Amino acid sequence: MLLGLDLGTTAVKAVVLDPDSGLLAADSLPNSPSSPEPGASEQDAGAWLDNALALIPRVCTAAGVEPSAIAGVGVAGCVPCVLPLDDRDRPLRPALLYNDARAHAEIGELSRELEGARVLERTGAGVTQQSVGPKLRWLQRHEPDVWARTRRIAGSYDWLGGRLAEARFSERNWALESGLYDLATGDYAPDLCAAAGVGCDLFGAIRDPSDVIGGVSAAIAARTGLRTGIPVVAGLADHVSSAFGAGLAHHGDLLVKLGGSVDVLACSDRPLLDARLYLDAHPSPGLWLPNGCMASGGSGVRWFQRELAAGETLAVLDAEAAATPPGADGIVMLPYLLGEKTPLNDPLARGALVGLQLGHTRGHVFRAMLESFAYGVRHHLEVLAEHAVRPTRARVTNGGASSALWKQIVADATGLVLEPVIDHPGSALGAAFAGGMGSGAFTDWSDVARFVALAEPIAPRAAVAGVYDERYRAYRALYEAVKPAA
């Protein structure tokens, strides 16, 4: 049996995977991000560990197996988190999440200072809201007491995996997304680390997803029932895990993740260097995952539900939105509620609603929000097309994929035929599979395809294409129109 853990922005999830028969059980515990000030997005790393340890015996019981039956463990998580750790590898503060937007001044400073360093060509990423370097500079400047005690910086899943096995390392895609990794050398770039005010040794040795980083410690075994010494692998970035776990295995395969953020991931046979995208390595050698991540998505939907709908159920909000026509009777929304990452790279971008009139209802506004995320997906597709990466098949996953309306809107606004993945456990499945690669239960990453089941595809409706073409043009124009003067 294999155990997979996923540190998401809204929950910690766990699955038990039988390499022969498939998924046996899944379970989760909530773990919400916090925003203590404007632009902040943080999460308590201690809650990741507590929830994970509580879930292990629970999910094993649900699967009908003893924790001692587990033969390999993998962890996935959001990336790139920035977690300062003390000399005992304990968190000194909540982790700065990938969409934390407080380091906007530091982004500008580092962009100017590194202007001649060919950052994009060397690392596969520009200096953006997601970059680790600006966040490190922000910590040094705004939290000097924390920084003075910092002995290591880790991400989310690599820290948790390391706690299970008493190991210290950084997984390759965390390194890739950090903006401090040199594609040519396969290691951290000393000059880029120095610009961020750190040495390369602050992060630990780089490991690949199926590398065994150690065995489950005696202390963890005592708390969970796992056997001491079973292999723990380096794990995966959650969106990488989701992508290959949804069956992306060939150039042109595409995944739309309707999660806390809306992600668009494409499978490519070559690395794409574009400041409007992120670049990750597919677990299969020779494949890459150029991708985009909007700063908001399901988090924006939850904000609407909480602040503008008095906690009304999402089913009711979907029904109200479905009763309004495509295009929301003229409302266009910009969904930049936490700034925006790709393709805009603007942490100071702000949300907007344009076209409101007294005849509009709550359903119109909610539909405009769902449509805004679909327009963001379309924007990413246009960037990928500039590099001759066009979808040959497209799949859709995550919590938002349970909304028939949201999936149909994405299909209509983009022209994609979407294949929903049935009961996809998200990144936890990929993490369990990585544990199987490390423990010898699997020998090829493509074997994950036998655990993927698809629902009936959702086709775009030609009758509404013209409306969405018009609204999309308005969406693209609005960003510049409402952008604050520098």
C-alpha positions in Angstrom: 0.0 0.0 0.0 1.1 3.6 -0.7 0.3 6.8 1.2 0.0 10.2 -0.5 -0.4 13.5 1.3 -1.3 16.8 -0.3 -0.8 20.2 1.5 -3.4 22.3 -0.3 -4.4 25.9 0.4 -7.8 24.9 1.8 -7.1 21.4 3.2 -4.6 18.7 3.9 -5.6 15.6 2.0 -4.5 11.9 2.3 -5.0 8.9 0.1 -4.2 5.2 0.2 -3.3 3.6 -3.1 -3.2 -0.1 -3.9 -0.8 -0.5 -6.8 -2.9 -3.4 -8.1 -6.5 -2.2 -7.6 -6.3 1.6 -7.4 -7.4 4.1 -4.9 -8.8 2.6 -1.6 -9.7 5.7 0.4 -9.3 9.5 0.6 -9.8 11.9 3.6 -9.0 15.5 4.4 -8.9 18.1 7.2 -9.4 21.8 6.6 -6.4 24.1 6.7 -7.2 27.6 5.6 -4.8 30.4 4.6 -4.9 33.7 6.4 -4.5 37.3 5.2 -3.4 39.4 8.3 -2.9 42.5 6.1 -3.6 43.6 2.5 -1.8 41.4 0.0 -0.8 38.8 2.6 -1.3 35.1 2.1 0.1 32.9 4.8 -0.5 29.4 6.2 0.4 27.8 9.5 3.0 25.0 8.8 2.3 23.4 12.1 -1.2 22.8 11.0 0.1 21.0 7.9 2.0 18.6 10.2 -0.7 18.1 12.7 -3.4 17.4 10.1 -1.1 15.1 8.2 -0.3 13.0 11.3 -4.0 12.9 12.3 -5.0 11.8 8.7 -2.6 8.9 8.4 -4.4 6.5 10.7 -7.8 7.8 9.7 -7.3 7.3 6.0 -5.8 3.8 6.6 -8.8 2.9 8.6 -11.1 4.1 5.9 -9.1 2.0 3.4 -9.4 -1.1 5.6 -5.7 -1.5 6.1 -3.3 -1.0 9.0 -0.8 1.9 8.8 1.8 -0.8 9.1 0.8 -2.0 5.6 2.1 1.3 4.0 5.3 0.6 2.0 6.0 4.1 0.6 5.1 7.7 1.3 5.0 10.8 -1.0 4.0 14.4 -0.2 2.7 17.1 -2.6 2.0 20.7 -1.8 1.6 24.3 -3.0 4.7 25.9 -4.4 6.8 27.9 -4.0 6.0 28.5 -0.3 8.7 30.3 1.7 9.0 28.8 5.2 11.8 30.2 7.5 13.1 27.5 9.9 15.3 27.6 13.0 18.3 25.4 13.7 15.9 22.5 14.7 13.9 22.9 11.5 10.9 24.3 13.3 8.9 27.1 11.6 9.6 30.6 12.8 6.5 32.1 11.3 3.6 31.1 9.0 4.7 30.1 5.5 4.5 32.9 2.9 2.3 31.3 0.1 3.0 31.5 -3.6 0.3 34.3 -4.0 1.5 36.5 -1.1 1.8 40.0 -2.7 3.6 42.0 -0.1 7.0 42.0 -1.7 5.9 44.2 -4.7 8.6 46.8 -3.9 11.3 44.1 -3.7 10.1 42.6 -7.0 10.8 45.9 -8.6 14.1 46.4 -7.0 15.4 42.9 -7.9 14.1 43.2 -11.4 16.2 46.4 -11.9 19.3 45.0 -10.1 19.2 41.8 -12.2 18.4 43.5 -15.5 21.6 42.2 -17.1 21.6 38.8 -15.5 19.4 37.1 -18.1 17.2 35.7 -15.4 14.4 34.4 -17.7 16.8 32.6 -20.0 18.8 31.1 -17.2 16.0 30.1 -14.8 12.9 29.8 -16.9 11.1 32.4 -14.9 11.1 36.2 -14.5 11.2 38.1 -11.2 7.5 37.9 -10.2 5.1 37.7 -7.3 5.8 34.0 -7.1 9.6 34.3 -7.0 11.4 33.4 -3.7 14.1 36.1 -3.9 11.8 39.1 -3.3 10.1 37.4 -0.4 13.5 36.7 1.2 14.4 40.3 0.8 11.0 41.3 2.3 11.6 39.1 5.3 15.0 40.6 5.9 13.6 44.1 5.7 10.3 43.7 7.5 10.9 40.8 10.0 14.6 41.1 11.0 14.1 39.2 14.3 12.7 36.2 12.3 15.5 36.5 9.8 18.2 36.6 12.4 17.0 33.1 13.7 16.5 31.6 10.2 18.8 28.7 9.4 17.0 27.2 6.5 14.3 28.1 3.9 11.9 25.3 2.8 8.8 24.9 0.8 5.7 23.1 2.0 5.8 19.5 0.9 9.6 19.2 1.1 9.5 20.5 4.7 6.7 18.0 5.7 8.4 15.1 3.9 11.6 16.0 5.6 9.8 16.0 9.0 8.5 12.5 8.4 12.0 11.3 7.6 14.3 13.7 9.5 15.8 15.0 6.2 16.6 18.4 4.8 16.4 19.0 1.1 14.5 21.0 -1.6 12.6 19.3 -4.4 13.6 20.2 -7.9 10.4 22.0 -8.9 10.5 24.1 -5.8 13.9 25.1 -6.9 12.8 25.7 -10.5 9.9 27.9 -9.4 12.0 29.8 -6.9 13.7 31.8 -9.7 17.1 31.0 -8.2 17.7 27.8 -10.1 20.1 27.7 -13.1 18.7 25.4 -15.9 22.2 24.9 -17.3 23.8 23.7 -14.1 20.8 22.0 -12.5 21.6 23.8 -9.2 21.0 27.1 -7.5 22.8 30.1 -9.1 25.2 31.7 -6.7 24.8 35.2 -8.1 21.0 35.1 -8.0 21.0 33.8 -4.4 23.5 36.6 -3.5 21.2 39.2 -4.9 18.5 37.9 -2.6 20.9 38.2 0.3 21.4 34.5 0.9 23.8 31.6 0.2 22.9 28.6 -1.9 23.3 26.4 1.1 20.2 27.9 2.7 17.9 25.6 0.8 19.4 22.1 1.1 20.4 19.6 -1.6 18.0 19.4 -4.6 16.2 16.1 -5.0 13.9 14.7 -7.7 10.3 13.6 -7.0 10.9 9.8 -6.6 14.3 10.1 -4.8 14.1 8.5 -1.4 15.2 11.1 1.1 15.0 8.8 4.1 12.8 6.5 6.1 9.9 7.3 8.4 11.4 8.2 11.8 10.7 6.3 15.0 8.9 9.4 16.4 6.6 9.6 13.4 6.0 5.9 13.4 5.0 6.0 17.1 2.4 8.7 16.4 0.9 7.3 13.2 1.4 3.5 13.2 3.6 3.6 10.1 6.5 1.3 10.1 9.9 2.8 11.0 12.2 3.1 8.0 9.7 2.8 5.1 10.8 5.1 2.2 9.7 8.7 2.0 10.3 10.3 -1.4 11.1 14.0 -2.2 7.5 14.5 -3.5 6.1 17.0 -6.0 4.7 20.4 -6.5 0.9 20.1 -6.3 0.2 21.3 -9.8 2.8 19.0 -11.3 1.4 16.1 -9.3 -2.2 17.0 -10.4 -1.1 17.3 -14.1 0.6 13.9 -14.4 -2.0 12.4 -12.1 -4.7 13.5 -14.5 -2.9 11.7 -17.3 -0.9 14.5 -19.0 1.8 12.5 -20.7 2.2 13.8 -24.3 3.1 17.1 -25.9 -0.2 19.1 -26.3 -2.0 17.6 -23.3 -3.6 20.3 -21.2 -5.1 20.6 -17.7 -7.3 23.3 -16.3 -7.4 23.2 -12.5 -10.4 25.0 -10.9 -8.9 25.1 -7.5 -8.2 27.8 -4.9 -6.3 29.3 -7.8 -7.0 28.6 -11.4 -4.1 26.9 -13.0 -3.4 26.1 -16.7 -0.8 23.4 -17.3 0.5 22.2 -20.7 2.7 19.2 -21.5 5.6 20.2 -23.8 8.5 18.4 -25.3 10.7 21.4 -24.7 11.1 24.1 -22.0 9.2 27.3 -22.8 11.0 30.5 -21.7 8.3 33.2 -21.3 8.0 35.8 -18.5 4.2 35.3 -18.7 4.4 31.7 -17.7 6.1 29.5 -15.1 8.2 26.4 -16.0 8.2 23.1 -14.2 9.7 19.7 -15.0 7.3 16.8 -15.7 8.3 13.8 -13.7 8.9 11.9 -16.9 12.4 12.7 -18.3 12.3 14.9 -21.4 8.9 16.4 -20.7 8.1 19.9 -19.3 5.1 21.6 -17.9 4.9 25.3 -18.8 2.1 26.6 -16.8 0.2 29.6 -15.5 -1.4 30.3 -12.2 -4.0 33.0 -11.5 -3.7 34.4 -8.0 -7.3 33.8 -7.3 -10.0 31.3 -8.3 -11.9 29.2 -5.8 -10.5 31.6 -3.2 -12.4 34.4 -5.0 -15.5 32.3 -5.2 -15.4 31.7 -1.4 -14.8 35.4 -0.8 -18.0 36.2 -2.9 -19.9 33.5 -1.0 -18.8 34.9 2.4 -18.8 38.6 1.9 -21.4 39.3 -0.9 -23.8 36.3 -0.5 -24.1 36.0 3.3 -22.8 32.4 3.2 -25.4 31.2 0.7 -24.5 27.7 -0.7 -22.5 27.4 -3.9 -25.3 25.3 -5.4 -27.8 28.2 -5.0 -25.3 30.7 -6.4 -24.6 28.4 -9.4 -28.4 28.2 -10.0 -28.8 31.9 -9.9 -25.9 32.4 -12.3 -27.2 29.7 -14.6 -30.5 31.6 -14.9 -28.6 34.6 -16.4 -27.4 34.6 -20.0 -23.8 34.1 -21.2 -21.9 37.4 -20.9 -23.8 38.3 -17.7 -25.9 40.9 -19.5 -22.9 43.2 -20.0 -21.0 42.8 -16.7 -17.3 42.1 -17.1 -15.2 41.4 -14.0 -11.4 41.5 -13.4 -10.7 38.8 -10.9 -7.4 40.2 -9.5 -8.4 40.0 -5.9 -4.9 39.1 -4.8 -3.1 40.9 -7.5 -2.3 38.8 -10.6 0.4 36.3 -11.4 0.3 34.9 -14.9 0.1 36.1 -17.5 0.2 39.7 -16.2 2.8 39.5 -13.4 1.3 42.4 -11.5 1.0 42.1 -7.7 -0.7 45.5 -7.6 -3.5 44.6 -10.0 -6.9 44.9 -8.5 -10.3 43.5 -9.1 -13.1 45.4 -10.8 -16.7 45.1 -11.9 -17.7 47.0 -14.9 -21.1 47.4 -16.6 -23.4 47.2 -13.5 -26.9 48.5 -13.7 -30.0 48.3 -11.5 -31.5 45.4 -13.5 -28.6 43.1 -12.6 -28.9 40.5 -9.8 -26.6 38.6 -7.6 -26.6 35.8 -10.1 -25.3 38.2 -12.9 -22.4 39.2 -10.7 -21.6 35.6 -9.7 -21.7 34.6 -13.3 -19.4 37.4 -14.3 -16.9 36.2 -11.7 -16.9 32.6 -13.1 -16.6 34.0 -16.6 -13.6 36.2 -15.5 -11.6 33.1 -14.6 -12.5 31.5 -17.9 -11.2 34.6 -19.7 -8.0 34.1 -17.7 -7.7 30.6 -19.0 -8.2 31.9 -22.6 -5.4 34.4 -22.0 -3.0 31.6 -21.0 -4.0 29.6 -24.1 -3.0 32.6 -26.3 0.4 32.8 -24.7 1.0 29.0 -25.2 -0.1 29.3 -28.8 2.6 31.9 -29.4 5.1 29.0 -28.7 3.2 26.6 -30.9 1.8 24.7 -27.9 -1.9 24.1 -28.7 -4.1 21.7 -26.8 -4.7 18.3 -28.4 -6.8 17.2 -25.4 -7.9 19.1 -22.3 -8.9 17.8 -18.9 -10.4 19.6 -15.9 -10.0 18.9 -12.2 -10.3 20.2 -8.7 -13.2 21.5 -6.6 -14.5 23.9 -9.1 -14.9 21.0 -11.6 -17.9 19.9 -9.5 -19.8 22.9 -10.8 -21.3 22.0 -14.2 -21.9 25.7 -14.8 -18.3 26.7 -14.3 -17.0 23.9 -16.5 -19.4 24.9 -19.3 -18.4 28.5 -19.0 -14.7 27.6 -19.4 -15.5 25.4 -22.4 -17.7 28.1 -24.0 -15.2 30.9 -23.4 -12.1 29.0 -24.6 -13.4 26.7 -27.3 -11.9 23.7 -25.4 -13.6 20.3 -25.2 -13.1 19.5 -21.5 -12.7 16.0 -20.2 -13.6 16.0 -16.4 -11.5 13.6 -14.4 -13.9 11.6 -12.2 -13.3 11.6 -8.4 -9.8 12.9 -9.0 -8.2 13.0 -5.5 -5.9 15.8 -6.8 -2.3 15.9 -6.0 -2.4 13.3 -3.3 -2.8 10.5 -5.9 0.4 11.8 -7.7 2.2 11.9 -4.4 1.3 8.3 -3.6 2.4 7.3 -7.1 5.7 9.0 -6.5 6.0 7.0 -3.3 5.5 3.9 -5.4 8.2 5.0 -7.9 10.6 5.4 -5.0 9.7 2.1 -3.3 9.7 0.0 -6.5 5.9 -0.5 -6.8 6.0 1.3 -10.1 8.7 1.6 -12.8 7.2 4.1 -15.2 5.5 7.4 -14.6 3.0 6.7 -17.4 1.5 3.8 -15.4 -0.6 6.4 -13.5 -3.0 6.5 -16.5 -4.7 3.3 -15.3 -5.9 5.1 -12.3 -7.6 7.9 -14.3 -11.3 7.8 -15.1 -13.0 10.4 -17.3 -16.6 11.6 -17.4 -18.5 12.7 -20.5 -16.7 15.6 -22.2 -18.1 19.1 -22.1 -18.2 20.7 -25.6 -18.2 24.4 -26.2 -21.5 25.8 -27.6 -21.1 27.5 -30.9 -24.2 29.7 -30.4 -22.5 31.6 -27.5 -19.0 31.9 -29.0 -19.7 35.4 -30.4 -20.8 36.7 -27.0 -17.7 35.4 -25.3 -15.4 36.7 -28.0 -16.8 40.2 -27.4 -16.7 40.0 -23.6 -13.1 38.6 -23.8 -12.0 41.6 -25.8 -13.5 43.9 -23.1 -11.8 41.8 -20.4 -8.4 42.3 -22.0 -8.9 46.0 -22.5 -10.1 46.7 -19.0 -6.9 45.8 -17.2 -5.0 48.7 -18.9 -8.1 51.0 -18.6 -8.4 50.7 -14.8 -4.7 50.1 -14.0 -3.5 52.8 -11.4 -1.1 55.4 -12.7 2.5 54.6 -11.7 
